[in-house]
Coordinates of C-alpha atoms and ligand atoms in Angstrom, one line a residue:
X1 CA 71.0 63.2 76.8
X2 CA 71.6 63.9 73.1
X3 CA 75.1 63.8 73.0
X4 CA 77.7 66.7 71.3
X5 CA 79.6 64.6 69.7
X6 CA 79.1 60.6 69.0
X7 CA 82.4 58.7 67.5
X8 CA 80.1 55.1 68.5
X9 CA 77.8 55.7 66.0
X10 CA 80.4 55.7 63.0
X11 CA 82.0 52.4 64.4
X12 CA 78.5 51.3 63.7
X13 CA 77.8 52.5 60.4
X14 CA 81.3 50.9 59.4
X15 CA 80.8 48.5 61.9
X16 CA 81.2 45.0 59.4
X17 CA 84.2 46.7 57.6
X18 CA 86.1 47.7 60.5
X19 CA 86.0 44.4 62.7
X20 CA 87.1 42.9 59.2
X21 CA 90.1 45.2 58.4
X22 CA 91.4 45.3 62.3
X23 CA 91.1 41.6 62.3
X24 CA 93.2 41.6 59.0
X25 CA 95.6 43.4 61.0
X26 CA 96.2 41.4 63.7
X27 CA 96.7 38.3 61.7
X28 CA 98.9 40.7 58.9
X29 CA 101.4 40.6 62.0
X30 CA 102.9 43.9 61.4
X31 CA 101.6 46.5 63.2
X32 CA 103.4 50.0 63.0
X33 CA 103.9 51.8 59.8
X34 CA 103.0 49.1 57.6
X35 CA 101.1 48.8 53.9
X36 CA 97.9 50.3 55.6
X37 CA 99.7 53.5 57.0
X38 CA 101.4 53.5 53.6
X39 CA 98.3 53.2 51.9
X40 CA 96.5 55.8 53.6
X41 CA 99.3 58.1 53.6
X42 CA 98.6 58.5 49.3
X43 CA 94.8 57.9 49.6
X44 CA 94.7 60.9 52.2
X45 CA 96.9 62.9 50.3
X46 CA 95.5 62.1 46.7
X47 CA 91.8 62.9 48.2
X48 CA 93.1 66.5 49.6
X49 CA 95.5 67.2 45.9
X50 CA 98.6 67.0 47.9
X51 CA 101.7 65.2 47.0
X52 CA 102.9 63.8 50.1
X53 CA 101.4 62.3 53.1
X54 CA 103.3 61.6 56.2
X55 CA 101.2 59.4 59.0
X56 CA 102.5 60.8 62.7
X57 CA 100.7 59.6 66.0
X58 CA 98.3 62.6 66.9
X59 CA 97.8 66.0 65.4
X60 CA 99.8 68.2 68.0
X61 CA 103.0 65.9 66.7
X62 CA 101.9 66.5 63.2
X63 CA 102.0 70.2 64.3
X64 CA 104.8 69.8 65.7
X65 CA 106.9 68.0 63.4
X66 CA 105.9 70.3 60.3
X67 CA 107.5 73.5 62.3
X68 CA 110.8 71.2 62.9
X69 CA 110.6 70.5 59.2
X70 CA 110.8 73.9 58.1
X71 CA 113.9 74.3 60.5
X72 CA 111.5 76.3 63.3
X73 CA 113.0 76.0 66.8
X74 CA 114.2 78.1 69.7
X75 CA 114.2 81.7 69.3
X76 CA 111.9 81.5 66.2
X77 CA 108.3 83.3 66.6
X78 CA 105.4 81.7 65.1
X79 CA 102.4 83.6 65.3
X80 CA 98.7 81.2 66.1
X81 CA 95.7 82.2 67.8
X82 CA 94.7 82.0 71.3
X83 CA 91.0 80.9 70.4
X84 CA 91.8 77.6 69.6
X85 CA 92.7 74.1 70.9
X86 CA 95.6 74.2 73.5
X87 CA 97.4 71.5 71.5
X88 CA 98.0 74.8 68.5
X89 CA 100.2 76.3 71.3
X90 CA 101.5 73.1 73.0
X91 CA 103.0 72.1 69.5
X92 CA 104.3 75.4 68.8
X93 CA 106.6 75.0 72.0
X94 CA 107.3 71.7 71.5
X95 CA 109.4 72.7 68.3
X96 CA 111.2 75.1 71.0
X97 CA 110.0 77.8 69.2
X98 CA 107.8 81.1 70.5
X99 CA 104.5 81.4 70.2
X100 CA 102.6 84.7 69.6
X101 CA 99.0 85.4 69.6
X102 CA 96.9 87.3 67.2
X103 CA 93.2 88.2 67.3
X104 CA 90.6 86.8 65.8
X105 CA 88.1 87.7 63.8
X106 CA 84.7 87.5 65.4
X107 CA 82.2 86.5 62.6
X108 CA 84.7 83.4 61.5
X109 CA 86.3 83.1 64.8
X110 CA 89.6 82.7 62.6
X111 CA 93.1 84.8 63.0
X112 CA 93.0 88.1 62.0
X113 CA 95.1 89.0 59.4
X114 CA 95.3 92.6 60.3
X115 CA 96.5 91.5 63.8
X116 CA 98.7 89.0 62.6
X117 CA 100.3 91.8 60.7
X118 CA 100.8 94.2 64.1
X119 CA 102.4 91.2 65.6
X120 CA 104.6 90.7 63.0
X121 CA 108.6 91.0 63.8
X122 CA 112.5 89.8 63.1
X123 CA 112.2 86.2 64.7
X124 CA 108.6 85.7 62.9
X125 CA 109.0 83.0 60.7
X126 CA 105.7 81.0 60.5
X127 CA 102.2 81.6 60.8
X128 CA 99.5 78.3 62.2
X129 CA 96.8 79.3 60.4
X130 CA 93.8 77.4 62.2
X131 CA 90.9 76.6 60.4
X132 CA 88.5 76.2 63.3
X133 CA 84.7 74.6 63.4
X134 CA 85.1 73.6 60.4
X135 CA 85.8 76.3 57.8
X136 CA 88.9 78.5 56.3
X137 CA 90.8 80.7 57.9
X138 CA 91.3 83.9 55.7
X139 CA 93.6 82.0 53.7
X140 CA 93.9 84.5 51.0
X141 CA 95.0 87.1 53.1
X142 CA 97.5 85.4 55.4
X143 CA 99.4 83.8 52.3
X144 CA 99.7 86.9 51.1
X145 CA 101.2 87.6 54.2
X146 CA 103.5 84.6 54.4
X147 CA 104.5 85.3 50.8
X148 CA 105.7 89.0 51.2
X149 CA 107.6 88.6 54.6
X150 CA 109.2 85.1 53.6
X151 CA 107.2 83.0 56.1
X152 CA 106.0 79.5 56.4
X153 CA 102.1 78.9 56.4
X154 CA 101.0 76.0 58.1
X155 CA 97.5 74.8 58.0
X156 CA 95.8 73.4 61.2
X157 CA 93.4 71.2 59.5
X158 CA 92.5 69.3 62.8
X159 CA 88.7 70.5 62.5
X160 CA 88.5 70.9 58.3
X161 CA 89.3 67.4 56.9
X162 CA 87.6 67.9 53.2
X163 CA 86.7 71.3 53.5
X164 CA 87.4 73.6 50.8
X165 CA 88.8 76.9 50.1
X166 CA 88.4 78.3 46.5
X167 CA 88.2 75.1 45.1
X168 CA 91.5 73.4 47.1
X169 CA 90.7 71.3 50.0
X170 CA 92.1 72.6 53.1
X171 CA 95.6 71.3 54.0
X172 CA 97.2 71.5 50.3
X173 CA 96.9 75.5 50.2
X174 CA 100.1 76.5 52.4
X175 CA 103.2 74.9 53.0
X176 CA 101.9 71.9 55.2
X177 CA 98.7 70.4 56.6
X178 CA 98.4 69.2 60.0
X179 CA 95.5 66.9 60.4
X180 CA 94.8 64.9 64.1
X181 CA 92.2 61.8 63.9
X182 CA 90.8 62.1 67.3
X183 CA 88.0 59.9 67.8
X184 CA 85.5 62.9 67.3
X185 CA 87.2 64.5 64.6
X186 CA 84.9 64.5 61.3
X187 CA 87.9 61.9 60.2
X188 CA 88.1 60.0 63.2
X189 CA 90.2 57.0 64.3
X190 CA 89.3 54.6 67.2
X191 CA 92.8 56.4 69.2
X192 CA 95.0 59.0 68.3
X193 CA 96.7 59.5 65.1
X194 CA 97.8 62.7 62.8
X195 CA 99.1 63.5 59.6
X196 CA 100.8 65.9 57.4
X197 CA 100.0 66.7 53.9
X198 CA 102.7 69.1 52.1
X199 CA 103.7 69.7 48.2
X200 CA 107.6 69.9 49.0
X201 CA 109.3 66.9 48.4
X202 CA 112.4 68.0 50.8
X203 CA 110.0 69.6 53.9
X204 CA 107.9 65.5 53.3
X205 CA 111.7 64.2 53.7
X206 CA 112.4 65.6 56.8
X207 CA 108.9 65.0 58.3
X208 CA 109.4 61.0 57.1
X209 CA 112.5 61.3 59.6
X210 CA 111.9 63.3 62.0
X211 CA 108.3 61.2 63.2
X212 CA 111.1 57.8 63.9
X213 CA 113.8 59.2 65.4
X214 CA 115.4 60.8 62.2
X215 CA 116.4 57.6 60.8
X216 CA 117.2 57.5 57.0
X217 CA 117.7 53.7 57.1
X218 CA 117.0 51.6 60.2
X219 CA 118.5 52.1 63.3
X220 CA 120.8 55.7 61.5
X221 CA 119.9 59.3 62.9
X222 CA 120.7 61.6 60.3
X223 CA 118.4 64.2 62.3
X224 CA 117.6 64.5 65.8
X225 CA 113.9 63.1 65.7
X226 CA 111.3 61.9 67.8
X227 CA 108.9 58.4 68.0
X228 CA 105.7 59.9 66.2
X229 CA 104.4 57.0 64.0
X230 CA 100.9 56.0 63.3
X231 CA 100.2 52.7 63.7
X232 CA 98.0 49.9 61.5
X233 CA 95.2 49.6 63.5
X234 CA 94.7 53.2 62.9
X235 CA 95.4 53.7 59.6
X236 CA 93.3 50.5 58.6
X237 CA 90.0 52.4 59.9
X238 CA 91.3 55.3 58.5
X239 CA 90.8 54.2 55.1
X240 CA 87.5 52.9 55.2
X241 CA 86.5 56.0 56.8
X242 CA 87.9 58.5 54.2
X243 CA 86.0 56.7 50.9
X244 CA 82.9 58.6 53.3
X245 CA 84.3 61.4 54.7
X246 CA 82.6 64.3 51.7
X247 CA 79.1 62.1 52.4
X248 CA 79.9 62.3 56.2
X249 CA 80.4 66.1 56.2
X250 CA 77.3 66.8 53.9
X251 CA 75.5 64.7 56.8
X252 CA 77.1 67.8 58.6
X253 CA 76.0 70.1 56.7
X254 CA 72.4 69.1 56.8
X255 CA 72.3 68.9 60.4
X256 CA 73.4 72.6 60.3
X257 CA 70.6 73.7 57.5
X258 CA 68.3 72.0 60.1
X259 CA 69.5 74.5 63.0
X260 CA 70.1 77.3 60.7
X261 CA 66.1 77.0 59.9
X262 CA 64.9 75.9 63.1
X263 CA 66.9 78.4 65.1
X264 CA 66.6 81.6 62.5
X265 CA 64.7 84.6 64.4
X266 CA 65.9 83.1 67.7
X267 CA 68.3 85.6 69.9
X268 CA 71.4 82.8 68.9
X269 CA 74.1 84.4 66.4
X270 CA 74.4 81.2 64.0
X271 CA 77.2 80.4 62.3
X272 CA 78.4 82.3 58.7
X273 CA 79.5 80.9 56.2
X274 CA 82.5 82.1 54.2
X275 CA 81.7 82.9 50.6
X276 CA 85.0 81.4 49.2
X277 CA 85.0 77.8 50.6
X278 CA 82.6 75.4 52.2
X279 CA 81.8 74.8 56.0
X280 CA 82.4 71.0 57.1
X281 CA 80.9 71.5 60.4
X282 CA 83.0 69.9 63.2
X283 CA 81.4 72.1 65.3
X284 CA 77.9 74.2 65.0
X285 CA 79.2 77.2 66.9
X286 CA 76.8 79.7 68.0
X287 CA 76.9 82.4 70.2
X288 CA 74.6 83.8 73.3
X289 CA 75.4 87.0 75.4
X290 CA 73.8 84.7 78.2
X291 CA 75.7 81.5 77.4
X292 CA 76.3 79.5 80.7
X293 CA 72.3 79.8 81.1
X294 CA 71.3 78.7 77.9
X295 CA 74.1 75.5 78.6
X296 CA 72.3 75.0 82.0
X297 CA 68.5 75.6 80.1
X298 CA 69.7 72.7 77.5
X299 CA 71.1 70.5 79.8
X300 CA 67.7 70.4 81.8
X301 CA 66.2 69.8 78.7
X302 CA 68.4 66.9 77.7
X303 CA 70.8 68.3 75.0
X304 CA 74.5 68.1 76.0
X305 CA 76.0 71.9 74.2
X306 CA 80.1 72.0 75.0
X307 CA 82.0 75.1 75.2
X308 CA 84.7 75.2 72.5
X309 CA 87.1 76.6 74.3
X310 CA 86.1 77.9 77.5
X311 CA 89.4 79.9 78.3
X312 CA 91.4 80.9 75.7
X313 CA 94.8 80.0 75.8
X314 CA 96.6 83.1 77.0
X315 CA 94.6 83.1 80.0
X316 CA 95.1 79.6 81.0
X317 CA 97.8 79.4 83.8
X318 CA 100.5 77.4 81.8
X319 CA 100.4 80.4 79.5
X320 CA 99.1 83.3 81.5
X321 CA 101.3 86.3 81.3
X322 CA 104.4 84.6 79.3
X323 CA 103.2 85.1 75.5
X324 CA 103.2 88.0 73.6
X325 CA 100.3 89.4 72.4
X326 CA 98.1 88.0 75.1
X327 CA 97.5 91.2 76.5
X328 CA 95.5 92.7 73.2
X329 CA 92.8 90.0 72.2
X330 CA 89.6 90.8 73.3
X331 CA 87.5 89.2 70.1
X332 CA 89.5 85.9 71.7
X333 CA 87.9 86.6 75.3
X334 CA 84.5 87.9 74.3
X335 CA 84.0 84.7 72.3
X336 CA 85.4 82.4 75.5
X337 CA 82.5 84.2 77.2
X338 CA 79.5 83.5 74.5
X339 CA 80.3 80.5 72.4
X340 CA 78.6 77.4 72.9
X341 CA 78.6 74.0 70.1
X342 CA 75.0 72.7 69.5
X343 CA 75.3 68.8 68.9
X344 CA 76.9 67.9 65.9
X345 CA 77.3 64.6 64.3
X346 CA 76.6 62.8 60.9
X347 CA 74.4 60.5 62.5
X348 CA 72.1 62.9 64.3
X349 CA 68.8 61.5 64.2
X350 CA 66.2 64.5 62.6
X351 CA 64.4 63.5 66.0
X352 CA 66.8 64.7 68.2
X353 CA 67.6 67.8 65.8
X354 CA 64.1 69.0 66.5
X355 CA 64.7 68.2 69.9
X356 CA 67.7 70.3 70.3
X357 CA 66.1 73.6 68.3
X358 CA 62.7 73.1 70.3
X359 CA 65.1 73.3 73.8
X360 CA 67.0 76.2 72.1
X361 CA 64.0 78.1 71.1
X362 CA 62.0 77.5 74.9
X363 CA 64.6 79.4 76.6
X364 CA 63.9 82.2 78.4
X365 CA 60.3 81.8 77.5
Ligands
LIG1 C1 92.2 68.3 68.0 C2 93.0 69.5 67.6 C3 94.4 69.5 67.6 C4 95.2 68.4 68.2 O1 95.0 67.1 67.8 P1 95.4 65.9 68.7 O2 95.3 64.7 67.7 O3 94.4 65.8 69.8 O4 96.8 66.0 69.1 C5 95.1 70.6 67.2 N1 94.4 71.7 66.7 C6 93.1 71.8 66.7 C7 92.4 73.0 66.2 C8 92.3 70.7 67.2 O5 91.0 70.8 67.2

């Protein structure tokens, strides 16, 4: 089965360096936020033109933890999508705050910003702004927003590590960038581990505290905080990973010239491409009016295609019913219904690429 995703195969092409610098690690002796999380923390940020990084242990915290920063919490709406990764919502709540959906729009599969605007009210103080698959969210347009109602902009980066948006990369355009290292990511750790990327010297303060328990020096509170820190092991295979991330995502993006060629004339809507930035491809997101048989077609034919996300949010029974503006998205439910991901990985043998447009293009035939 060609697989959707493959986080083994960069352990191998980095295999030498990373057995090296884990193994430097262990024998280092110090294990949680140490010279390699410190390290990464600038090298992340310097690659992205941000000032400040802050290593936190997964992207939801990272998330999380920037909304707490900016003094979000109960009572406070912050308005996200619902086509998106559960952990967008689960973060929002975790602050104590409200979540409220938007729509999305249905070429980029991105918030709205006309719908963000409808749901706009007096306990709005934040908008995530997700950029999902792989490319921008209309950036423009929802910092325009943010800027003329006094908001916050936060960036969920978790899918757009090194993508770029008018020449900025993604994650140093709004107030923070939330970035999660999930194995499969296109920045990947061998575990969990997030960041935050911001310009603001006092909103990188408070996230430095808040991720260890609001400490200012050891063992001293001076805000309520959490345990969120990144540890070595992680941020050790962090950094050998980031001197390849741009190579890693043109990999991407050849892999999706390859489908955009083999699959063109086929009944699939491929993927657009926003004019303003580039497309890192964590995903290769098509769409199919007859999706779950195309899934079942590929899977006989040996190509694993994943459903990115099958239920949106809002209709997911921890959230069904409760949030507002989950009664008014139906570009979020129509994609639910006919999105599916196409395998996607730097490695991607040209092989199986063929493979997977040849198993595309014999369906239904
Ligand atoms: C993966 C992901 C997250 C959460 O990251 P974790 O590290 O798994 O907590 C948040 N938002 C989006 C869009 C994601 O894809």
């Amino acid at each position: 089965m060609i697989p959707c995703s493959n986080p083994k195969a960069q352990y191998l092409t980095h295999k030498a360096e990373i057995d090296r610098a884990l193994i430097d690690v262990l024998d280092q002796g110090r294990y949680i936020l140490g010279q390699n999380v410190r390290g990464f923390e600038s090298e992340f940020a310097a690659a992205l033109g941000s000032a400040h990084g802050i290593g936190v242990a997964s992207g939801t915290d990272a998330l999380h933890l920037a909304l707490r920063a900016c003094g979000i919490g109960p009572g406070d709406e912050v308005i996200a999508p619902s086509h998106t990764a559960v952990a967008t919502i689960a973060a929002i709540e975790m602050a104590g705050a409200v979540p409220v959906f938007a729509d999305i729009d249905p070429d980029y599969y991105t918030i709205a910003p006309a719908k963000v605007e409808a749901m706009l009210g007096p306990r709005t103080k934040a908008i995530v702004a997700v950029h999902l698959y792989g490319q921008a969210a209309d950036l423009d347009a929802l910092q325009a927003i943010a800027k003329s109602r006094g908001l916050r902009l936060i960036e969920d980066c978790a899918q757009s590590h090194g993508a770029l948006h008018g020449g900025r990369r993604l994650g140093s355009i709004g107030d923070l960038g939330c970035f999660s290292f999930y194995p499969t990511k296109n920045l990947g750790a061998l575990g969990d581990g997030g960041l935050i990327v911001t310009g603001d010297a006092a909103l990188a303060e408070r996230c430095r505290l808040l991720r260890e328990y609001g400490w200012a020096e050891r063992y001293v509170s001076h805000l309520a905080g959490v345990n969120s820190r990144l540890d070595e092991l992680q941020a050790a295979v962090l950094r050998i990973k980031l001197r390849t991330l741009d190579a890693d995502n043109g990999r991407r993006g050849a892999v999706a010239a390859d489908y955009d060629a083999g699959l063109k004339g086929s009944p699939l809507t491929l993927p657009k491409r926003r004019a303003s930035g580039t497309h890192v491809f964590h995903q290769y997101v098509a769409r199919s009016t007859s999706r779950d048989a195309l899934i079942a077609h590929l899977k006989a034919n040996g190509v694993e295609a994943l459903i990115h996300y099958p239920v949106p949010v809002h209709l997911q029974k921890a959230y069904k019913g409760r949030i507002r503006g989950g009664d008014a998205l139906p570009e979020s439910e129509r994609a639910a219904r006919e999105v599916l991901s196409l395998p996607m990985y730097p490695e991607l043998p040209a092989a199986d690429r063929a493979k997977v447009v040849d198993a595309v293009r014999s369906f239904g035939k």
